[in-house]
PDB file of C-alpha atoms in Angstrom:
ATOM      1  CA  UNK A   1       6.975 -15.353  22.764  1.00  0.00           C
ATOM      2  CA  UNK A   2       3.440 -13.977  22.673  1.00  0.00           C
ATOM      3  CA  UNK A   3       4.770 -10.462  22.072  1.00  0.00           C
ATOM      4  CA  UNK A   4       6.795 -11.708  19.104  1.00  0.00           C
ATOM      5  CA  UNK A   5       3.712 -13.387  17.599  1.00  0.00           C
ATOM      6  CA  UNK A   6       1.667 -10.200  18.068  1.00  0.00           C
ATOM      7  CA  UNK A   7       4.374  -8.171  16.332  1.00  0.00           C
ATOM      8  CA  UNK A   8       4.557 -10.684  13.482  1.00  0.00           C
ATOM      9  CA  UNK A   9       0.760 -10.641  13.092  1.00  0.00           C
ATOM     10  CA  UNK A  10       0.652  -6.830  13.145  1.00  0.00           C
ATOM     11  CA  UNK A  11       3.387  -6.638  10.505  1.00  0.00           C
ATOM     12  CA  UNK A  12       1.529  -9.032   8.201  1.00  0.00           C
ATOM     13  CA  UNK A  13      -1.821  -7.326   8.875  1.00  0.00           C
ATOM     14  CA  UNK A  14      -0.641  -3.783   8.185  1.00  0.00           C
ATOM     15  CA  UNK A  15       1.395  -4.935   5.195  1.00  0.00           C
ATOM     16  CA  UNK A  16      -1.657  -6.531   3.624  1.00  0.00           C
ATOM     17  CA  UNK A  17      -3.812  -3.535   4.556  1.00  0.00           C
ATOM     18  CA  UNK A  18      -1.320  -1.200   2.881  1.00  0.00           C
ATOM     19  CA  UNK A  19      -1.346  -3.389  -0.221  1.00  0.00           C
ATOM     20  CA  UNK A  20      -5.148  -3.266  -0.405  1.00  0.00           C
ATOM     21  CA  UNK A  21      -5.286   0.509   0.064  1.00  0.00           C
ATOM     22  CA  UNK A  22      -2.579   1.053  -2.567  1.00  0.00           C
ATOM     23  CA  UNK A  23      -4.471  -1.189  -5.000  1.00  0.00           C
ATOM     24  CA  UNK A  24      -7.664   0.796  -4.372  1.00  0.00           C
ATOM     25  CA  UNK A  25      -5.853   4.100  -5.023  1.00  0.00           C
ATOM     26  CA  UNK A  26      -4.289   2.743  -8.212  1.00  0.00           C
ATOM     27  CA  UNK A  27      -7.670   1.483  -9.424  1.00  0.00           C
ATOM     28  CA  UNK A  28      -9.244   4.876  -8.691  1.00  0.00           C
ATOM     29  CA  UNK A  29      -6.430   6.610 -10.576  1.00  0.00           C
ATOM     30  CA  UNK A  30      -6.912   4.399 -13.627  1.00  0.00           C
ATOM     31  CA  UNK A  31     -10.703   4.770 -13.567  1.00  0.00           C
ATOM     32  CA  UNK A  32     -10.418   8.553 -13.247  1.00  0.00           C
ATOM     33  CA  UNK A  33     -12.303   8.823  -9.950  1.00  0.00           C
ATOM     34  CA  UNK A  34      -9.306  10.205  -8.078  1.00  0.00           C
ATOM     35  CA  UNK A  35      -8.943  13.140 -10.481  1.00  0.00           C
ATOM     36  CA  UNK A  36     -12.338  14.421  -9.290  1.00  0.00           C
ATOM     37  CA  UNK A  37     -11.008  14.667  -5.717  1.00  0.00           C
ATOM     38  CA  UNK A  38      -7.447  15.896  -6.323  1.00  0.00           C
ATOM     39  CA  UNK A  39      -6.589  18.524  -8.914  1.00  0.00           C
ATOM     40  CA  UNK A  40      -3.360  17.548 -10.662  1.00  0.00           C
ATOM     41  CA  UNK A  41      -1.377  20.217 -12.518  1.00  0.00           C
ATOM     42  CA  UNK A  42      -0.477  17.943 -15.379  1.00  0.00           C
ATOM     43  CA  UNK A  43      -0.061  14.461 -16.690  1.00  0.00           C
ATOM     44  CA  UNK A  44       3.463  14.205 -15.285  1.00  0.00           C
ATOM     45  CA  UNK A  45       2.286  14.870 -11.750  1.00  0.00           C
ATOM     46  CA  UNK A  46      -0.477  12.308 -12.168  1.00  0.00           C
ATOM     47  CA  UNK A  47       1.996   9.698 -13.421  1.00  0.00           C
ATOM     48  CA  UNK A  48       4.388  10.337 -10.524  1.00  0.00           C
ATOM     49  CA  UNK A  49       1.547   9.944  -8.022  1.00  0.00           C
ATOM     50  CA  UNK A  50       0.443   6.680  -9.647  1.00  0.00           C
ATOM     51  CA  UNK A  51       4.005   5.310  -9.647  1.00  0.00           C
ATOM     52  CA  UNK A  52       4.388   6.330  -5.998  1.00  0.00           C
ATOM     53  CA  UNK A  53       1.183   4.426  -5.120  1.00  0.00           C
ATOM     54  CA  UNK A  54       2.465   1.399  -7.039  1.00  0.00           C
ATOM     55  CA  UNK A  55       5.784   1.493  -5.151  1.00  0.00           C
ATOM     56  CA  UNK A  56       4.008   1.743  -1.793  1.00  0.00           C
ATOM     57  CA  UNK A  57       1.865  -1.250  -2.797  1.00  0.00           C
ATOM     58  CA  UNK A  58       4.905  -3.312  -3.784  1.00  0.00           C
ATOM     59  CA  UNK A  59       6.710  -2.476  -0.535  1.00  0.00           C
ATOM     60  CA  UNK A  60       3.625  -3.333   1.531  1.00  0.00           C
ATOM     61  CA  UNK A  61       3.155  -6.606  -0.332  1.00  0.00           C
ATOM     62  CA  UNK A  62       6.794  -7.534   0.247  1.00  0.00           C
ATOM     63  CA  UNK A  63       6.446  -6.703   3.935  1.00  0.00           C
ATOM     64  CA  UNK A  64       3.353  -8.881   4.278  1.00  0.00           C
ATOM     65  CA  UNK A  65       4.850 -11.824   2.388  1.00  0.00           C
ATOM     66  CA  UNK A  66       8.117 -11.715   4.314  1.00  0.00           C
ATOM     67  CA  UNK A  67       6.261 -11.560   7.650  1.00  0.00           C
ATOM     68  CA  UNK A  68       4.135 -14.575   6.757  1.00  0.00           C
ATOM     69  CA  UNK A  69       6.928 -16.725   5.334  1.00  0.00           C
ATOM     70  CA  UNK A  70       9.473 -15.912   8.065  1.00  0.00           C
ATOM     71  CA  UNK A  71      10.474 -18.930  10.148  1.00  0.00           C
ATOM     72  CA  UNK A  72      11.070 -18.735  13.855  1.00  0.00           C
TER      73      UNK A  72
END
Protein backbone atom coordinates (compact mmCIF):
# COMPACT_ATOMS: atom_id res chain seq x y z
CA UNK A 1 0.00 0.00 0.00
CA UNK A 2 2.83 2.38 0.85
CA UNK A 3 4.47 1.71 -2.52
CA UNK A 4 1.23 2.59 -4.30
CA UNK A 5 0.97 5.88 -2.38
CA UNK A 6 4.59 6.73 -3.22
CA UNK A 7 3.93 6.05 -6.90
CA UNK A 8 0.77 8.17 -6.82
CA UNK A 9 2.63 11.02 -5.09
CA UNK A 10 5.52 10.83 -7.57
CA UNK A 11 3.10 10.91 -10.51
CA UNK A 12 1.33 14.00 -9.17
CA UNK A 13 4.63 15.67 -8.23
CA UNK A 14 6.33 15.17 -11.59
CA UNK A 15 3.14 16.05 -13.45
CA UNK A 16 2.90 19.36 -11.63
CA UNK A 17 6.64 19.96 -12.04
CA UNK A 18 6.34 19.36 -15.79
CA UNK A 19 3.42 21.79 -15.95
CA UNK A 20 5.43 24.49 -14.17
CA UNK A 21 8.49 24.01 -16.39
CA UNK A 22 6.35 24.08 -19.54
CA UNK A 23 4.65 27.28 -18.35
CA UNK A 24 8.06 28.86 -17.71
CA UNK A 25 9.27 27.92 -21.21
CA UNK A 26 6.09 29.28 -22.79
CA UNK A 27 6.42 32.53 -20.84
CA UNK A 28 10.06 32.86 -21.93
CA UNK A 29 9.06 32.23 -25.54
CA UNK A 30 6.39 34.93 -25.43
CA UNK A 31 8.68 37.43 -23.69
CA UNK A 32 11.45 36.78 -26.21
CA UNK A 33 14.04 35.62 -23.67
CA UNK A 34 14.29 32.13 -25.16
CA UNK A 35 15.24 33.48 -28.59
CA UNK A 36 18.47 34.83 -27.07
CA UNK A 37 19.47 31.29 -26.03
CA UNK A 38 18.25 29.25 -29.01
CA UNK A 39 18.64 30.42 -32.60
CA UNK A 40 15.48 29.57 -34.53
CA UNK A 41 15.62 29.43 -38.34
CA UNK A 42 12.25 31.05 -38.79
CA UNK A 43 8.91 31.94 -37.35
CA UNK A 44 7.47 28.54 -38.25
CA UNK A 45 10.08 26.70 -36.22
CA UNK A 46 9.46 29.03 -33.29
CA UNK A 47 5.71 28.43 -33.48
CA UNK A 48 6.15 24.65 -33.60
CA UNK A 49 8.42 24.76 -30.55
CA UNK A 50 5.90 26.89 -28.64
CA UNK A 51 3.02 24.56 -29.56
CA UNK A 52 5.12 21.57 -28.51
CA UNK A 53 5.77 23.21 -25.11
CA UNK A 54 2.05 23.92 -24.75
CA UNK A 55 1.18 20.29 -25.52
CA UNK A 56 3.73 19.01 -23.00
CA UNK A 57 2.22 21.38 -20.41
CA UNK A 58 -1.32 20.16 -21.11
CA UNK A 59 -0.27 16.51 -20.88
CA UNK A 60 1.60 17.13 -17.62
CA UNK A 61 -1.36 19.01 -16.16
CA UNK A 62 -3.71 16.18 -17.11
CA UNK A 63 -1.35 13.66 -15.53
CA UNK A 64 -1.18 15.63 -12.29
CA UNK A 65 -4.94 16.18 -12.08
CA UNK A 66 -5.76 12.55 -12.82
CA UNK A 67 -3.25 11.35 -10.20
CA UNK A 68 -4.74 13.62 -7.55
CA UNK A 69 -8.40 12.90 -8.29
CA UNK A 70 -7.97 9.13 -8.71
CA UNK A 71 -9.84 7.10 -6.09
CA UNK A 72 -8.43 3.96 -4.56
